[in-house]
Amino acid sequence: MLNRTKSGLMIVGLFCTHVNAQSQSLELEAVSVSKNVYSVTSPFYGRPTVENKGWNSNSHFIVTTQGVLVFDTGSSEHIGNAIIAAVKRVTEQPIRWVVNSHSHADHWLGNAAFAKLGAELISTSLSAETMKSDGSVDVKAFFNMTKGATGESTLAIPTSTSPYFW
């Protein structure tokens, strides 16, 4: 009986550890690269994993007198929220604009966190079309690759588009 109890407690402990690992906050650091320009650089390279929580791309932001422009939002809403927290540790200026460099999921699935702030989401027309058609598949893929560590991201497709950036 004692062995079954120990086994049961170990299984519960492993389950709780797994749930805790997924729900832990992710604290990202913004590094100044020049006056009012910052980078949030991932130490991870390669595919999204449980260990990197899907964080395998870099984001950057510029602080202006009118607000903050963010370049790329990460591979999940969870990471987007962590980028927002990193920006807020640097400035009180509101995040007004987000530019998505392209349609690879690790650069834009964090958009929903920024959309909730009212930020304008900007990309090329082709990127926005690809995001719209592939986004739900990308969310599922990142969720599966990270065994749920990225969470369930909501899609937020850029509405300000151009055939190209100037």
Coordinates of C-alpha atoms in Angstrom, one line a residue:
M1 CA 0.0 0.0 0.0
L2 CA 2.8 2.4 0.9
N3 CA 4.5 1.9 -2.5
R4 CA 1.2 2.6 -4.3
T5 CA 0.8 5.8 -2.3
K6 CA 4.4 6.9 -3.1
S7 CA 3.8 6.1 -6.8
G8 CA 0.6 8.1 -6.8
L9 CA 2.2 11.1 -5.1
M10 CA 5.1 11.0 -7.5
I11 CA 2.7 11.0 -10.5
V12 CA 0.8 13.9 -9.0
G13 CA 4.1 15.7 -8.3
L14 CA 5.2 15.2 -11.9
F15 CA 1.9 16.5 -13.2
C16 CA 2.0 19.6 -11.0
T17 CA 5.6 20.3 -12.1
H18 CA 4.6 20.1 -15.8
V19 CA 1.6 22.4 -15.2
N20 CA 3.8 24.8 -13.2
A21 CA 6.4 24.9 -16.0
Q22 CA 3.8 25.9 -18.5
S23 CA 2.2 28.6 -16.4
Q24 CA 5.4 30.2 -15.2
S25 CA 5.9 33.8 -16.5
L26 CA 8.6 34.4 -19.0
E27 CA 10.7 37.4 -18.2
L28 CA 12.5 38.9 -21.2
E29 CA 15.2 41.5 -21.1
A30 CA 15.4 44.5 -23.4
V31 CA 18.9 45.6 -24.2
S32 CA 19.8 49.1 -25.4
V33 CA 21.5 49.0 -28.8
S34 CA 21.5 52.8 -29.4
K35 CA 19.6 55.8 -28.1
N36 CA 15.9 54.8 -27.8
V37 CA 16.4 51.5 -29.7
Y38 CA 16.2 48.2 -27.9
S39 CA 16.4 44.5 -28.7
V40 CA 14.8 41.5 -27.0
T41 CA 17.1 38.7 -28.2
S42 CA 16.3 35.1 -27.8
P43 CA 19.2 32.9 -26.6
F44 CA 17.6 30.0 -28.5
Y45 CA 18.1 28.9 -32.0
G46 CA 16.2 26.4 -34.0
R47 CA 12.7 25.0 -33.6
P48 CA 10.2 25.8 -30.9
T49 CA 10.6 23.5 -27.9
V50 CA 9.3 23.0 -24.4
E51 CA 12.5 24.4 -23.0
N52 CA 12.4 27.7 -25.0
K53 CA 8.6 28.0 -24.8
G54 CA 8.6 28.7 -28.5
W55 CA 10.8 31.8 -28.1
N56 CA 13.3 31.4 -31.0
S57 CA 13.2 34.8 -32.7
N58 CA 14.2 38.4 -31.8
S59 CA 12.1 41.5 -31.3
H60 CA 13.1 45.1 -31.3
F61 CA 11.5 48.4 -30.4
I62 CA 12.0 52.1 -30.8
V63 CA 10.8 54.6 -28.2
T64 CA 9.6 57.9 -29.7
T65 CA 7.9 60.9 -28.2
Q66 CA 4.6 59.7 -29.7
G67 CA 4.9 56.1 -28.5
V68 CA 6.7 52.8 -29.1
L69 CA 7.1 51.0 -32.4
V70 CA 7.7 47.2 -31.9
F71 CA 9.3 45.1 -34.6
D72 CA 8.0 41.5 -34.5
T73 CA 6.0 40.1 -31.6
G74 CA 7.3 36.5 -31.0
S75 CA 5.8 33.1 -31.5
S76 CA 2.8 33.3 -29.1
E77 CA 0.5 35.6 -27.2
H78 CA 2.4 34.5 -24.1
I79 CA 5.7 35.7 -25.6
G80 CA 4.0 38.9 -26.8
N81 CA 2.9 39.7 -23.3
A82 CA 6.5 39.1 -22.1
I83 CA 7.8 41.5 -24.8
I84 CA 5.2 44.1 -23.6
A85 CA 6.5 43.7 -20.0
A86 CA 10.1 44.2 -21.2
V87 CA 9.0 47.4 -23.1
K88 CA 7.2 48.7 -20.0
R89 CA 10.3 48.2 -17.9
V90 CA 12.1 50.6 -20.3
T91 CA 9.5 53.3 -20.9
E92 CA 6.0 54.5 -19.9
Q93 CA 5.3 55.5 -23.5
P94 CA 2.3 53.5 -25.0
I95 CA 3.0 50.8 -27.6
R96 CA 1.3 52.3 -30.7
W97 CA 2.6 50.4 -33.6
V98 CA 3.7 46.8 -34.4
V99 CA 5.6 46.0 -37.7
N100 CA 5.7 42.3 -38.6
S101 CA 8.8 41.7 -40.7
H102 CA 7.3 38.7 -42.5
S103 CA 4.8 35.8 -42.1
H104 CA 6.9 33.2 -40.3
A105 CA 4.9 32.3 -37.2
D106 CA 7.7 33.0 -34.7
H107 CA 7.7 36.6 -35.7
W108 CA 3.9 37.5 -35.4
L109 CA 1.9 35.0 -33.3
G110 CA 2.3 37.4 -30.4
N111 CA 0.3 40.1 -32.2
A112 CA -2.9 39.5 -30.1
A113 CA -1.2 40.8 -27.0
F114 CA -0.4 44.1 -28.7
A115 CA -3.8 44.3 -30.4
K116 CA -5.4 44.2 -26.9
L117 CA -3.4 47.4 -26.2
G118 CA -4.8 49.0 -29.3
A119 CA -1.5 49.0 -31.2
E120 CA -1.8 49.3 -35.0
L121 CA -0.6 46.0 -36.7
I122 CA 1.4 46.6 -39.9
S123 CA 2.8 44.3 -42.5
T124 CA 3.0 43.8 -46.2
S125 CA -0.2 42.7 -48.0
L126 CA 1.3 39.3 -48.9
S127 CA 2.4 38.6 -45.3
A128 CA -1.1 39.5 -44.0
E129 CA -2.7 37.2 -46.5
T130 CA -0.3 34.3 -45.5
M131 CA -0.9 35.0 -41.8
K132 CA -4.7 34.8 -42.4
S133 CA -4.5 31.6 -44.3
D134 CA -1.9 29.8 -42.2
G135 CA -2.3 31.3 -38.8
S136 CA -4.5 28.7 -37.2
V137 CA -2.3 25.9 -38.4
D138 CA 0.8 27.8 -37.0
V139 CA -0.8 28.2 -33.6
K140 CA -1.5 24.4 -33.4
A141 CA 2.0 23.6 -34.6
F142 CA 3.7 25.8 -32.0
F143 CA 1.4 24.4 -29.3
N144 CA 2.3 20.8 -30.3
M145 CA 6.0 21.4 -30.7
T146 CA 6.2 23.1 -27.2
K147 CA 3.8 20.6 -25.6
G148 CA 1.5 23.5 -24.7
A149 CA 4.2 25.9 -23.4
T150 CA 3.1 28.6 -25.9
G151 CA -0.5 28.4 -24.8
E152 CA -3.5 29.1 -27.0
S153 CA -2.6 32.2 -29.0
T154 CA -5.4 34.3 -30.5
L155 CA -4.8 35.4 -34.1
A156 CA -4.4 39.1 -34.8
I157 CA -3.8 39.8 -38.4
P158 CA -2.3 43.2 -39.5
T159 CA -4.9 45.5 -41.0
S160 CA -2.5 48.2 -42.1
T161 CA -0.8 46.8 -45.2
S162 CA 1.2 47.8 -48.2
P163 CA 2.5 45.8 -51.1
Y164 CA 5.9 46.6 -49.7
F165 CA 7.6 48.7 -47.0
W166 CA 9.1 52.0 -48.1

